[in-house]
mmCIF file of C-alpha atoms in Angstrom:
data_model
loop_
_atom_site.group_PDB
_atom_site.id
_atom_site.type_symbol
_atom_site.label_atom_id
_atom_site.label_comp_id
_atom_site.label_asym_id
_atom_site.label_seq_id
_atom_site.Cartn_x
_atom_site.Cartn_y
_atom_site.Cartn_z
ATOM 1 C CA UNK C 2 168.923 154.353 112.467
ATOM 2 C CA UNK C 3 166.566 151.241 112.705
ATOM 3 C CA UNK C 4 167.644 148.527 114.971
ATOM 4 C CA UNK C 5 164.526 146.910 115.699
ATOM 5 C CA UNK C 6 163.354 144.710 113.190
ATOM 6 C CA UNK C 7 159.819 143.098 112.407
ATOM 7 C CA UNK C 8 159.491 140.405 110.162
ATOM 8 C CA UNK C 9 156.444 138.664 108.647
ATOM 9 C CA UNK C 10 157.401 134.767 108.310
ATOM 10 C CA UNK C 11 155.489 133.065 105.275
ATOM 11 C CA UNK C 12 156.601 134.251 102.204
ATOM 12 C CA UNK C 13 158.918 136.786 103.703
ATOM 13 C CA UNK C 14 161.309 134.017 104.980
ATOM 14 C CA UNK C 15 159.693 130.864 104.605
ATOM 15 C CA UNK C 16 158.545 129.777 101.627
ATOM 16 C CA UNK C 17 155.029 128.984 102.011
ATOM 17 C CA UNK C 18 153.672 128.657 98.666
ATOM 18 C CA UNK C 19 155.791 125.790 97.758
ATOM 19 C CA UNK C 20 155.375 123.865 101.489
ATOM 20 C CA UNK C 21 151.404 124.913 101.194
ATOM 21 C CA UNK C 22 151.794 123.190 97.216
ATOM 22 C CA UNK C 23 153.699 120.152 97.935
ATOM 23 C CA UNK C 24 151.011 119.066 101.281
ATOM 24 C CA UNK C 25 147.631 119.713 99.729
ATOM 25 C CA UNK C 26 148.951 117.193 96.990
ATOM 26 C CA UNK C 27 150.314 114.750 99.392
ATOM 27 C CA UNK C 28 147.309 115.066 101.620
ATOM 28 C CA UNK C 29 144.995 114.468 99.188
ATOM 29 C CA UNK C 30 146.762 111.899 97.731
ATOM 30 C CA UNK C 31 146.583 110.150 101.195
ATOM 31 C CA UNK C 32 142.898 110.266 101.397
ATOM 32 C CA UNK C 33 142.693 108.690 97.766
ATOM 33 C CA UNK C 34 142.119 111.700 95.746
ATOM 34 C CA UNK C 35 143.685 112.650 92.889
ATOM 35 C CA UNK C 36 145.403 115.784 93.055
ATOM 36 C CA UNK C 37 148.058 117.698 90.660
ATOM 37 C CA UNK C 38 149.462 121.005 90.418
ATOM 38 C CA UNK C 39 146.320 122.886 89.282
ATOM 39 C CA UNK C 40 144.187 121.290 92.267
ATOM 40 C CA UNK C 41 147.071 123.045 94.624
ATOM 41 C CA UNK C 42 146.878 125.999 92.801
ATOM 42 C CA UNK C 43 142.779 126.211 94.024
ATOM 43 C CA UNK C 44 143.413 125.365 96.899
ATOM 44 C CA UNK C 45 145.955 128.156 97.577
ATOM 45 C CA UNK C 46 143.037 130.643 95.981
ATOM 46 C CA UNK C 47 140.687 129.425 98.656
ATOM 47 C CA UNK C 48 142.945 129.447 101.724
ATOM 48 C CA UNK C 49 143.865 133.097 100.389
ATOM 49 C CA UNK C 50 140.386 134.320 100.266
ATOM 50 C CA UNK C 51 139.276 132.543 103.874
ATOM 51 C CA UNK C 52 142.644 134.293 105.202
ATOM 52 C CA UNK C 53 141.469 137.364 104.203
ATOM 53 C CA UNK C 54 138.457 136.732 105.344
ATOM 54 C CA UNK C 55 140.328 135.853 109.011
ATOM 55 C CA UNK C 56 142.111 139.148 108.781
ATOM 56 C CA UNK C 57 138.755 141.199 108.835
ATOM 57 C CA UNK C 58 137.679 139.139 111.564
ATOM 58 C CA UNK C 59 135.007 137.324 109.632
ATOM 59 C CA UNK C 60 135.575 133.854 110.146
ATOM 60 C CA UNK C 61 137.590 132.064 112.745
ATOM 61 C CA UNK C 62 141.119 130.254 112.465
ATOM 62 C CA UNK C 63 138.940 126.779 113.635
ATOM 63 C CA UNK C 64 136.626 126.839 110.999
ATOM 64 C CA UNK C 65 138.847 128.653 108.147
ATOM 65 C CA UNK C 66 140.892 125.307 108.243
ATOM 66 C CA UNK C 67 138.096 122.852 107.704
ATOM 67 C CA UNK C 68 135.969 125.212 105.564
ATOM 68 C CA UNK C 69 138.881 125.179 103.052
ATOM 69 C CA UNK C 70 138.907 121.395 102.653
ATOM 70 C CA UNK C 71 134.749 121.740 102.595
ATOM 71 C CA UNK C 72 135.393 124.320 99.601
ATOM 72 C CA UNK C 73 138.033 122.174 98.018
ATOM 73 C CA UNK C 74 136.155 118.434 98.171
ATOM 74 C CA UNK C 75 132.899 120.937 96.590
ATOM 75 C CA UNK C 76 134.714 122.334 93.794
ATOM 76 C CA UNK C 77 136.416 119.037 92.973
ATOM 77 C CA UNK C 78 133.258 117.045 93.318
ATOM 78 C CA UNK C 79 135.330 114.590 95.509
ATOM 79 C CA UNK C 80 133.839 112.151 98.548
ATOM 80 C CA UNK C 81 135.997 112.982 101.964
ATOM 81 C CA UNK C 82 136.502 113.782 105.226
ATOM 82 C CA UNK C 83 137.214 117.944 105.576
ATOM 83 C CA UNK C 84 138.267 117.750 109.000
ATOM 84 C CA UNK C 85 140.679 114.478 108.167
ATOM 85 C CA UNK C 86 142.430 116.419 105.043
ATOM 86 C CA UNK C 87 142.347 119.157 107.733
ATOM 87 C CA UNK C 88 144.501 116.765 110.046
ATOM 88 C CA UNK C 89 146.579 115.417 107.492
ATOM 89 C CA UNK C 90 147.628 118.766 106.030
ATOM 90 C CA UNK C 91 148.914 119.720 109.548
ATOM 91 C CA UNK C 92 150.784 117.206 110.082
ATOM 92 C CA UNK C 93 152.613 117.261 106.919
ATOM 93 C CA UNK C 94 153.146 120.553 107.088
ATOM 94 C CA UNK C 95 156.036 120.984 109.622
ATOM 95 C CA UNK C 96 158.232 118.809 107.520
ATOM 96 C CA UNK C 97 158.091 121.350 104.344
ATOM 97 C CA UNK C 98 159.800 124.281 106.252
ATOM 98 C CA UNK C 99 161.811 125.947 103.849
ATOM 99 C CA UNK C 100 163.752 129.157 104.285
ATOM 100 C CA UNK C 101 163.542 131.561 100.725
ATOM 101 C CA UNK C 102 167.182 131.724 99.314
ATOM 102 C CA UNK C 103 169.375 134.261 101.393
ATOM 103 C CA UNK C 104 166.640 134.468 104.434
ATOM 104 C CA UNK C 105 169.148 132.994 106.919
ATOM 105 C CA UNK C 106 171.671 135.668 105.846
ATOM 106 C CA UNK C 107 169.188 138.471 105.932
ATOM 107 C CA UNK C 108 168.693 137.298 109.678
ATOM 108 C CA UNK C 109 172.154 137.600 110.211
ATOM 109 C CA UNK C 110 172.586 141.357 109.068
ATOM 110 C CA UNK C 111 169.481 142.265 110.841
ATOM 111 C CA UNK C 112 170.342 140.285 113.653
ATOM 112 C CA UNK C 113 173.854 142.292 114.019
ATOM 113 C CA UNK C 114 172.321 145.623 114.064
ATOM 114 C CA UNK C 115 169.590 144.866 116.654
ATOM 115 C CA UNK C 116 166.777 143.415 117.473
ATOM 116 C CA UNK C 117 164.834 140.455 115.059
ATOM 117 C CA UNK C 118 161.586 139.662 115.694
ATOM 118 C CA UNK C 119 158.996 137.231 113.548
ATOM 119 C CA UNK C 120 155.139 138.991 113.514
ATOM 120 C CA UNK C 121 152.902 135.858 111.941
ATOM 121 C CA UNK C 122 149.312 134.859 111.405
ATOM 122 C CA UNK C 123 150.556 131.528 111.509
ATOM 123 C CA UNK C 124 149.017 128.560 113.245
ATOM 124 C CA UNK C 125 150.525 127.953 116.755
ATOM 125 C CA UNK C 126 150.638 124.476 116.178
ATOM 126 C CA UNK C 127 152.843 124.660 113.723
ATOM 127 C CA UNK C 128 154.781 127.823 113.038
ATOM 128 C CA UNK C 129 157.571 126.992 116.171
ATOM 129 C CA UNK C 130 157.648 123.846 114.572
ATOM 130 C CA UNK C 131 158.068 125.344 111.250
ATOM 131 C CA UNK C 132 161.048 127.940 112.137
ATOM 132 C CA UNK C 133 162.657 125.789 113.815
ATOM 133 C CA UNK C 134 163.143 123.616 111.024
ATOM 134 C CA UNK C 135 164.352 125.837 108.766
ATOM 135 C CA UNK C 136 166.389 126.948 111.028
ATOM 136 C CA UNK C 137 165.773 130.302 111.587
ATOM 137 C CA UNK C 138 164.922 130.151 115.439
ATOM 138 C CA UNK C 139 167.921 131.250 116.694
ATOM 139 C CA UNK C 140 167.500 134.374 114.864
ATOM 140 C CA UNK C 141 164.633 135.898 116.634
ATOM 141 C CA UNK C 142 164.888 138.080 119.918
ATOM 142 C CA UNK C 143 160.664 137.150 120.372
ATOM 143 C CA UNK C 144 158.345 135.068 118.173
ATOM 144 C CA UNK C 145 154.908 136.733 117.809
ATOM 145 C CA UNK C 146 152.002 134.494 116.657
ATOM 146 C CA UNK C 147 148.915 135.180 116.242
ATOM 147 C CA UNK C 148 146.958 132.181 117.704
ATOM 148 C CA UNK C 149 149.172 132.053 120.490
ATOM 149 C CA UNK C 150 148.517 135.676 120.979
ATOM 150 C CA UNK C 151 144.741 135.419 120.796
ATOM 151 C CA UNK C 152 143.968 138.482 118.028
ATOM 152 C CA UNK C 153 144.878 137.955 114.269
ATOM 153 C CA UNK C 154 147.130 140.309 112.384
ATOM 154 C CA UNK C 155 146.821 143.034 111.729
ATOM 155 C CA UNK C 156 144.235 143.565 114.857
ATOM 156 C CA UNK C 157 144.482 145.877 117.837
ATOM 157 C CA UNK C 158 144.878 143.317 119.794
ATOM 158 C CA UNK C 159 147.912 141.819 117.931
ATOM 159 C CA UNK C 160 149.092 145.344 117.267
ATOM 160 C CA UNK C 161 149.050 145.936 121.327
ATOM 161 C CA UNK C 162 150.326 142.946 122.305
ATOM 162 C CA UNK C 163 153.525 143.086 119.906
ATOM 163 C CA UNK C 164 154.303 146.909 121.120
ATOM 164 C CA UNK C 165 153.758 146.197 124.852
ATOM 165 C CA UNK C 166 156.114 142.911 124.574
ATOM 166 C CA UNK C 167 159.359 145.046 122.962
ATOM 167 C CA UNK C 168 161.215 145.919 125.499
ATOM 168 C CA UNK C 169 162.201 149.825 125.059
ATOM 169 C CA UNK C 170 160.613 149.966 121.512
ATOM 170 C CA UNK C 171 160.895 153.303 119.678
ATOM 171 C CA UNK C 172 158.753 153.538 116.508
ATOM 172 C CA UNK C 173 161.217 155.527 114.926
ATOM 173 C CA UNK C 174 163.866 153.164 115.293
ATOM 174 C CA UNK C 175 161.498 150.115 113.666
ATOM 175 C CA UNK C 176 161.179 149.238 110.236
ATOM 176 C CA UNK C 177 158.553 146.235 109.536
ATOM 177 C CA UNK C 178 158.990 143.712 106.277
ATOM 178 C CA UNK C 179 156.212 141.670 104.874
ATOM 179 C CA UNK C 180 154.457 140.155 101.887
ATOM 180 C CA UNK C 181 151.015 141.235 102.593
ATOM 181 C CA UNK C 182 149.293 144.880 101.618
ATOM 182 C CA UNK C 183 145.860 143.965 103.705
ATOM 183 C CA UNK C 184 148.038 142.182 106.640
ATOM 184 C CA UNK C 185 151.678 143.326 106.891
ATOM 185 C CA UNK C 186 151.365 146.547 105.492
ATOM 186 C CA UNK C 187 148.051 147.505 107.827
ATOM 187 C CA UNK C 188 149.947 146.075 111.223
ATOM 188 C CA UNK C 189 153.003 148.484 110.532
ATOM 189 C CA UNK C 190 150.282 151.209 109.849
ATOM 190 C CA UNK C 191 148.738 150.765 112.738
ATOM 191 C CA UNK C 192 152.175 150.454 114.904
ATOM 192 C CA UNK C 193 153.219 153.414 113.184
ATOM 193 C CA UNK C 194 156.014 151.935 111.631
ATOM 194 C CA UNK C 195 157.920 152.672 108.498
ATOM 195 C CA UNK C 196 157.185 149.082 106.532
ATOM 196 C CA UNK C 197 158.894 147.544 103.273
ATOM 197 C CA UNK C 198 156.883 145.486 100.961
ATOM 198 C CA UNK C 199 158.549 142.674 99.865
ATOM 199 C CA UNK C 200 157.337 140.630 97.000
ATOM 200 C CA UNK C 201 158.756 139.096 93.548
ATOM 201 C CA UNK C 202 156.835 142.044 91.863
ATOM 202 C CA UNK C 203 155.649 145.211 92.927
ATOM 203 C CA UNK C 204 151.856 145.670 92.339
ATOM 204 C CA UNK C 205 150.555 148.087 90.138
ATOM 205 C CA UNK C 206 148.968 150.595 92.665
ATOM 206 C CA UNK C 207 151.825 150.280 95.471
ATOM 207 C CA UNK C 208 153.648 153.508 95.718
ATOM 208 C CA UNK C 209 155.628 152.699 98.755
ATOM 209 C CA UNK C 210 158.944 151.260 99.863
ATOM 210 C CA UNK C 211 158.961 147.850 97.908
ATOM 211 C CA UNK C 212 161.624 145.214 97.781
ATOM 212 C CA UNK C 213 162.187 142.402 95.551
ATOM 213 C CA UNK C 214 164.934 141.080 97.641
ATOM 214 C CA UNK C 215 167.038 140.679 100.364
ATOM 215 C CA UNK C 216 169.560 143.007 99.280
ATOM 216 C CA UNK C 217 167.481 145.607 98.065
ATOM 217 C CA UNK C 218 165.553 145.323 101.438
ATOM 218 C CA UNK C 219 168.421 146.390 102.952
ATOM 219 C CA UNK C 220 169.466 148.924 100.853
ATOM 220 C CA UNK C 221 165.860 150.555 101.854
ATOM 221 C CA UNK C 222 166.407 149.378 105.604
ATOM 222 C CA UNK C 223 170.103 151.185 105.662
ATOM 223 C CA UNK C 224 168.042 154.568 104.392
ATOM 224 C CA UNK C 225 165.568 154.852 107.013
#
């Protein structure tokens, strides 16, 4: 029986695509340039790839979120500020919290058979902030973030810290749900957790548990 429960925040419960969409438009738009959907959706390819990048320990969060504005002003050919946008897009950003469909009610079943807690690369500055406002705070038994933390998921560091802050964790009795193969999936693997992909689709090469939503997630959670 699993009653601890860790949760990957972005894209597992909050949907970051759209709030990531809707302030790179507005930001630029705020520094004068012009900006539609396809500029958001290069954007999103370059913050993926300097994420990944952050994961692997290659760059660090301070310059992944000026380096992405760098990228973005090159590829446009656009005149600005990167560290400005790089302001801006903060700012904005704790205003477009917004819980997936059914995320609060996953909480709630979760939260009634144990433990909830959120596991998140997510900026410090923000991710609270961002929680909070979607309402999803209350939720959570512990809120585990990365650059409050000091190591990036999926880390030994982050990994350590996480198991050494659950009170009377049992790895058998943990199950750990997230978006990412090279982050989520990796952290559970290292914790030695049973973990549950969950995306819109699965991917081609993924043979293990998947979910494409919040029902079916616990359908896999209530057979572990």
């Amino acid at each position: 029986m699993k009653d601890i429960f860790l949760l990957d925040v972005d894209d597992t419960l909050l949907d970051f695509h759209r709030a990531e969409r809707e302030q790179v438009i507005a930001t630029l738009a705020e520094h004068g340039i012009a900006a539609d959907e396809s500029t958001a959706d290069l954007f999103h390819v370059i913050n993926d790839s300097l994420w990944k990048k952050l994961e692997r320990g290659e760059i660090t969060r301070d310059k992944l979120v000026v380096e992405r504005f760098e990228i973005l002003l090159e590829k446009l050919g656009a005149k600005g500020n990167a560290k400005s946008l790089s302001r801006s897009f903060f700012e904005g950003m704790p205003r477009r919290a917004y819980a997936m469909a059914g995320a609060e009610a996953f909480l709630r079943t979760l939260g009634s058979c144990g433990r909830v807690y959120a596991v998140t690369n997510g900026a410090k500055a923000l991710q609270r902030r961002r929680i909070a406002s979607a309402g999803l705070a209350p939720f959570f038994t512990d809120i585990f973030i990365s650059d409050e933390i000091g190591f990036n998921k999926p880390s030994a560091g982050y990994v350590n810290h996480v198991l050494s802050h659950i009170p009377d964790f049992v790895r058998e009795r943990a199950v750990y749900v997230g978006d990412s193969l090279t982050s989520d999936m990796v952290c559970a693997a290292s914790m030695g957790v049973d973990f549950i992909l969950f995306r819109a689709q699965r991917p081609a090469d993924y043979r293990g548990m998947f979910a494409d939503t919040y029902a079916a997630a616990l359908s896999l959670i209530n057979t572990l």
